mmCIF file of C-alpha atoms in Angstrom:
data_model
loop_
_atom_site.group_PDB
_atom_site.id
_atom_site.type_symbol
_atom_site.label_atom_id
_atom_site.label_comp_id
_atom_site.label_asym_id
_atom_site.label_seq_id
_atom_site.Cartn_x
_atom_site.Cartn_y
_atom_site.Cartn_z
ATOM 1 C CA GLU A 1 -2.683 24.584 -10.720
ATOM 2 C CA PRO A 2 0.442 25.816 -8.871
ATOM 3 C CA GLU A 3 3.152 23.278 -8.619
ATOM 4 C CA VAL A 4 6.662 22.762 -7.248
ATOM 5 C CA THR A 5 9.228 22.409 -9.990
ATOM 6 C CA GLN A 6 12.713 20.865 -9.746
ATOM 7 C CA THR A 7 15.742 20.815 -11.826
ATOM 8 C CA PRO A 8 17.478 18.813 -13.068
ATOM 9 C CA SER A 9 15.248 15.840 -13.434
ATOM 10 C CA HIS A 10 18.337 13.453 -13.565
ATOM 11 C CA GLN A 11 21.940 14.218 -12.864
ATOM 12 C CA VAL A 12 24.957 11.874 -13.130
ATOM 13 C CA THR A 13 28.076 12.800 -11.294
ATOM 14 C CA GLN A 14 31.385 11.349 -10.214
ATOM 15 C CA MET A 15 32.110 10.613 -6.718
ATOM 16 C CA GLY A 16 33.625 13.482 -4.903
ATOM 17 C CA GLN A 17 31.932 16.155 -7.149
ATOM 18 C CA GLU A 18 29.600 18.840 -5.897
ATOM 19 C CA VAL A 19 25.955 18.920 -6.989
ATOM 20 C CA ILE A 20 23.289 21.586 -6.755
ATOM 21 C CA LEU A 21 19.658 20.664 -7.007
ATOM 22 C CA ARG A 22 17.212 23.374 -7.615
ATOM 23 C CA CYS A 23 13.705 23.832 -6.647
ATOM 24 C CA VAL A 24 11.031 26.545 -7.331
ATOM 25 C CA PRO A 25 8.376 26.232 -4.527
ATOM 26 C CA ILE A 26 4.773 27.287 -4.946
ATOM 27 C CA SER A 27 4.867 31.071 -4.838
ATOM 28 C CA ASN A 28 3.046 31.844 -1.735
ATOM 29 C CA HIS A 29 4.406 29.104 0.372
ATOM 30 C CA LEU A 30 6.678 29.852 3.223
ATOM 31 C CA TYR A 31 7.848 26.461 4.452
ATOM 32 C CA PHE A 32 10.304 24.427 2.343
ATOM 33 C CA TYR A 33 11.608 20.909 2.592
ATOM 34 C CA TRP A 34 14.036 18.475 1.082
ATOM 35 C CA TYR A 35 13.370 14.778 1.286
ATOM 36 C CA ARG A 36 15.168 11.899 -0.393
ATOM 37 C CA GLN A 37 14.244 8.371 -1.466
ATOM 38 C CA ILE A 38 16.747 5.724 -2.188
ATOM 39 C CA LEU A 39 15.375 3.449 -4.985
ATOM 40 C CA GLY A 40 12.625 1.217 -3.614
ATOM 41 C CA GLN A 41 12.719 2.451 -0.162
ATOM 42 C CA LYS A 42 10.920 5.021 2.063
ATOM 43 C CA VAL A 43 10.976 8.760 1.864
ATOM 44 C CA GLU A 44 13.450 10.319 4.303
ATOM 45 C CA PHE A 45 13.358 13.854 5.691
ATOM 46 C CA LEU A 46 16.466 15.893 5.251
ATOM 47 C CA VAL A 47 15.756 19.475 6.209
ATOM 48 C CA SER A 48 13.105 22.051 6.582
ATOM 49 C CA PHE A 49 13.510 25.748 5.998
ATOM 50 C CA TYR A 50 11.463 28.731 7.217
ATOM 51 C CA ASN A 51 12.093 32.394 7.307
ATOM 52 C CA ASN A 52 15.389 32.202 5.613
ATOM 53 C CA GLU A 53 17.019 29.727 7.981
ATOM 54 C CA ILE A 54 16.981 25.932 8.671
ATOM 55 C CA SER A 55 14.313 25.137 11.165
ATOM 56 C CA GLU A 56 14.966 21.379 11.455
ATOM 57 C CA LYS A 57 17.392 18.809 10.010
ATOM 58 C CA SER A 58 17.713 15.085 10.204
ATOM 59 C CA GLU A 59 20.789 13.015 11.068
ATOM 60 C CA ILE A 60 21.355 12.491 7.352
ATOM 61 C CA PHE A 61 21.742 16.125 6.758
ATOM 62 C CA ASP A 62 25.425 16.540 7.845
ATOM 63 C CA ASP A 63 28.097 18.906 6.794
ATOM 64 C CA GLN A 64 28.053 17.539 3.352
ATOM 65 C CA PHE A 65 24.714 19.162 2.730
ATOM 66 C CA SER A 66 23.656 22.787 2.719
ATOM 67 C CA VAL A 67 20.482 24.666 1.570
ATOM 68 C CA GLU A 68 20.015 28.125 0.500
ATOM 69 C CA ARG A 69 17.214 30.394 -0.843
ATOM 70 C CA PRO A 70 19.433 32.676 -2.959
ATOM 71 C CA ASP A 71 16.402 34.729 -4.215
ATOM 72 C CA GLY A 72 12.749 35.043 -3.816
ATOM 73 C CA SER A 73 11.899 32.067 -5.804
ATOM 74 C CA ASN A 74 14.584 29.375 -5.724
ATOM 75 C CA PHE A 75 15.406 26.920 -3.058
ATOM 76 C CA THR A 76 18.566 24.851 -3.524
ATOM 77 C CA LEU A 77 20.241 21.735 -1.957
ATOM 78 C CA LYS A 78 23.966 21.529 -2.282
ATOM 79 C CA ILE A 79 25.813 18.236 -1.814
ATOM 80 C CA ARG A 80 29.519 18.652 -1.421
ATOM 81 C CA SER A 81 31.916 15.821 -2.288
ATOM 82 C CA THR A 82 29.214 13.365 -3.316
ATOM 83 C CA LYS A 83 29.405 9.722 -2.295
ATOM 84 C CA LEU A 84 28.022 6.631 -3.959
ATOM 85 C CA GLU A 85 25.379 6.293 -1.121
ATOM 86 C CA ASP A 86 24.052 9.746 -2.045
ATOM 87 C CA SER A 87 22.476 8.237 -5.110
ATOM 88 C CA ALA A 88 18.708 8.693 -4.591
ATOM 89 C CA MET A 89 15.734 10.678 -5.724
ATOM 90 C CA TYR A 90 15.685 13.998 -4.127
ATOM 91 C CA PHE A 91 12.307 15.609 -3.587
ATOM 92 C CA CYS A 92 11.672 19.236 -2.823
ATOM 93 C CA ALA A 93 8.400 20.146 -1.100
ATOM 94 C CA SER A 94 6.637 23.328 0.049
ATOM 95 C CA SER A 95 3.786 24.127 2.310
ATOM 96 C CA GLY A 96 1.709 27.168 3.130
ATOM 97 C CA THR A 97 1.750 26.214 6.805
ATOM 98 C CA SER A 98 4.110 24.228 9.000
ATOM 99 C CA GLY A 99 4.521 20.612 7.851
ATOM 100 C CA ARG A 100 3.260 19.626 11.299
ATOM 101 C CA ILE A 101 -0.215 20.463 10.256
ATOM 102 C CA GLY A 102 -0.258 21.280 6.494
ATOM 103 C CA GLU A 103 -0.223 19.430 3.234
ATOM 104 C CA LEU A 104 3.266 19.080 1.576
ATOM 105 C CA PHE A 105 3.310 19.699 -2.133
ATOM 106 C CA PHE A 106 6.165 17.696 -3.654
ATOM 107 C CA GLY A 107 7.976 18.278 -6.792
ATOM 108 C CA GLU A 108 8.625 15.520 -9.375
ATOM 109 C CA GLY A 109 12.110 15.010 -7.860
ATOM 110 C CA SER A 110 15.680 15.024 -9.136
ATOM 111 C CA ARG A 111 17.315 11.760 -9.564
ATOM 112 C CA LEU A 112 20.937 11.827 -8.590
ATOM 113 C CA THR A 113 23.328 9.060 -9.659
ATOM 114 C CA VAL A 114 26.817 9.009 -8.225
ATOM 115 C CA LEU A 115 29.313 6.884 -10.009
ATOM 116 C CA GLN B 1 12.124 6.188 15.068
ATOM 117 C CA GLN B 2 10.094 5.423 11.945
ATOM 118 C CA PRO B 3 6.370 4.430 12.297
ATOM 119 C CA VAL B 4 5.569 0.831 11.438
ATOM 120 C CA GLN B 5 3.167 0.130 8.662
ATOM 121 C CA SER B 6 1.161 -2.997 8.127
ATOM 122 C CA PRO B 7 0.502 -4.810 5.878
ATOM 123 C CA GLN B 8 3.627 -4.511 3.714
ATOM 124 C CA ALA B 9 1.616 -5.354 0.508
ATOM 125 C CA VAL B 10 -2.063 -5.828 -0.316
ATOM 126 C CA ILE B 11 -3.589 -7.290 -3.620
ATOM 127 C CA LEU B 12 -7.323 -6.465 -4.039
ATOM 128 C CA ARG B 13 -9.907 -6.835 -6.648
ATOM 129 C CA GLU B 14 -11.569 -3.641 -7.669
ATOM 130 C CA GLY B 15 -14.434 -2.644 -5.458
ATOM 131 C CA GLU B 16 -12.889 -4.493 -2.389
ATOM 132 C CA ASP B 17 -11.916 -2.603 0.951
ATOM 133 C CA ALA B 18 -8.545 -2.247 2.512
ATOM 134 C CA VAL B 19 -7.127 -1.011 5.753
ATOM 135 C CA ILE B 20 -3.630 0.197 6.159
ATOM 136 C CA ASN B 21 -2.233 0.543 9.642
ATOM 137 C CA CYS B 22 0.501 2.808 11.117
ATOM 138 C CA SER B 23 1.813 2.619 14.563
ATOM 139 C CA SER B 24 4.457 4.587 16.489
ATOM 140 C CA SER B 25 6.460 4.051 19.680
ATOM 141 C CA LYS B 26 6.563 7.845 20.253
ATOM 142 C CA ALA B 27 3.771 10.166 21.347
ATOM 143 C CA LEU B 28 2.381 11.793 18.055
ATOM 144 C CA TYR B 29 1.412 15.339 17.281
ATOM 145 C CA SER B 30 0.090 14.493 13.859
ATOM 146 C CA VAL B 31 -0.196 11.593 11.268
ATOM 147 C CA HIS B 32 -0.045 12.264 7.533
ATOM 148 C CA TRP B 33 -0.787 9.905 4.717
ATOM 149 C CA TYR B 34 0.487 9.982 1.113
ATOM 150 C CA ARG B 35 0.288 7.925 -1.804
ATOM 151 C CA GLN B 36 3.035 7.478 -4.312
ATOM 152 C CA LYS B 37 2.648 5.932 -7.718
ATOM 153 C CA HIS B 38 5.759 4.354 -9.336
ATOM 154 C CA GLY B 39 8.154 7.003 -10.606
ATOM 155 C CA GLU B 40 6.060 9.880 -9.307
ATOM 156 C CA ALA B 41 6.113 12.260 -6.315
ATOM 157 C CA PRO B 42 4.123 11.484 -3.132
ATOM 158 C CA VAL B 43 0.648 12.997 -3.184
ATOM 159 C CA PHE B 44 -1.144 14.202 -0.087
ATOM 160 C CA LEU B 45 -4.217 12.295 1.151
ATOM 161 C CA MET B 46 -4.896 13.119 4.794
ATOM 162 C CA ILE B 47 -3.731 14.739 7.964
ATOM 163 C CA LEU B 48 -4.852 13.697 11.380
ATOM 164 C CA LEU B 49 -4.039 15.907 14.283
ATOM 165 C CA LYS B 50 -3.869 15.453 17.885
ATOM 166 C CA GLY B 51 -7.172 16.484 19.357
ATOM 167 C CA GLY B 52 -9.270 15.085 16.595
ATOM 168 C CA GLU B 53 -8.967 17.548 13.631
ATOM 169 C CA GLN B 54 -8.726 15.955 10.192
ATOM 170 C CA LYS B 55 -7.933 17.386 6.815
ATOM 171 C CA GLY B 56 -8.062 15.444 3.692
ATOM 172 C CA HIS B 57 -9.996 14.249 0.605
ATOM 173 C CA GLU B 58 -13.697 13.422 0.959
ATOM 174 C CA LYS B 59 -13.331 9.910 -0.436
ATOM 175 C CA ILE B 60 -10.442 8.853 1.947
ATOM 176 C CA SER B 61 -11.118 8.221 5.624
ATOM 177 C CA ALA B 62 -8.730 7.606 8.458
ATOM 178 C CA SER B 63 -8.648 7.281 12.137
ATOM 179 C CA PHE B 64 -6.045 8.318 14.750
ATOM 180 C CA ASN B 65 -5.941 6.711 18.264
ATOM 181 C CA GLU B 66 -3.773 9.197 20.128
ATOM 182 C CA LYS B 67 -3.475 6.874 23.290
ATOM 183 C CA LYS B 68 -2.296 3.915 21.189
ATOM 184 C CA GLN B 69 -0.219 5.993 18.916
ATOM 185 C CA GLN B 70 -1.767 4.381 15.834
ATOM 186 C CA SER B 71 -3.494 5.493 12.737
ATOM 187 C CA SER B 72 -5.440 3.604 10.071
ATOM 188 C CA LEU B 73 -6.301 4.509 6.565
ATOM 189 C CA TYR B 74 -9.570 3.034 5.066
ATOM 190 C CA LEU B 75 -9.895 2.543 1.315
ATOM 191 C CA THR B 76 -13.408 1.594 0.453
ATOM 192 C CA ALA B 77 -14.723 0.268 -2.904
ATOM 193 C CA SER B 78 -11.228 0.462 -4.221
ATOM 194 C CA GLN B 79 -10.647 1.659 -7.825
ATOM 195 C CA LEU B 80 -7.733 0.887 -10.207
ATOM 196 C CA SER B 81 -6.432 4.333 -9.551
ATOM 197 C CA TYR B 82 -5.856 3.590 -5.904
ATOM 198 C CA SER B 83 -2.906 1.361 -6.786
ATOM 199 C CA GLY B 84 0.449 2.699 -5.438
ATOM 200 C CA THR B 85 2.454 2.793 -2.282
ATOM 201 C CA TYR B 86 0.816 4.392 0.724
ATOM 202 C CA PHE B 87 3.170 6.112 3.352
ATOM 203 C CA CYS B 88 2.237 7.216 6.761
ATOM 204 C CA GLY B 89 4.346 10.057 8.022
ATOM 205 C CA THR B 90 4.373 11.115 11.693
ATOM 206 C CA VAL B 91 5.314 14.186 13.612
ATOM 207 C CA SER B 92 6.075 13.995 17.211
ATOM 208 C CA GLY B 93 6.066 16.838 19.784
ATOM 209 C CA GLY B 94 8.777 19.440 20.381
ATOM 210 C CA GLY B 95 8.145 21.709 17.442
ATOM 211 C CA ALA B 96 9.419 19.425 14.807
ATOM 212 C CA ASP B 97 7.953 19.688 11.351
ATOM 213 C CA GLY B 98 9.792 17.078 9.255
ATOM 214 C CA LEU B 99 7.807 13.954 8.676
ATOM 215 C CA THR B 100 9.147 10.522 9.523
ATOM 216 C CA PHE B 101 7.749 8.187 7.005
ATOM 217 C CA GLY B 102 7.035 4.433 7.367
ATOM 218 C CA LYS B 103 8.458 1.973 4.815
ATOM 219 C CA GLY B 104 5.157 2.020 2.876
ATOM 220 C CA THR B 105 2.367 -0.281 1.966
ATOM 221 C CA HIS B 106 2.208 -1.445 -1.651
ATOM 222 C CA LEU B 107 -1.421 -1.635 -2.846
ATOM 223 C CA ILE B 108 -2.261 -3.411 -6.145
ATOM 224 C CA ILE B 109 -5.824 -3.202 -7.438
ATOM 225 C CA GLN B 110 -6.649 -5.830 -10.076
ATOM 226 C CA PRO B 111 -9.702 -5.447 -12.384
#
């Protein structure tokens, strides 16, 4: 069964460092998302990406964050100058249709720990 | 604004039923339900669209009252595998497609 894969599964970084989280969405999906979940809390929307551009972003997704689809398979989230409060599980998701009406397939997540 | 879920937690015996509610202060285009087990990714359960269309698993049922901006998820004859945290996610109008999730309802099924 096709699945969304994320790397790394866990990354520890020092405050102020840059981090890149990688995702390989399901191959025929066109809509891509990043969500994050601080330990024990709700899942929060960060950004959606379609047709090689950001289609929507939340208030959390400020200038510190960026997304890119550098080739036909990878979808990356870059966090510049990480802060302690960026520590969270970051989930990538993809969908064959817009998230407004379609099922999101989540990856297993990348746990980011900022020290 | 995030939807409000209730109850925050439920403990059931295997075979019992549960209802999880989700309400929003904003007009909704769609309501989505996901279940997350500890340490795992959220897994899709159901979508309810404005206008009455539903997509989801056969063993899960839900309702969507558009006027009241409320949705309920019905879990009948619960099984041990139903344990987890249930999140409702909402999409409002205006072309947005990012889900705004509630804080979740923790469901524990005991044998």
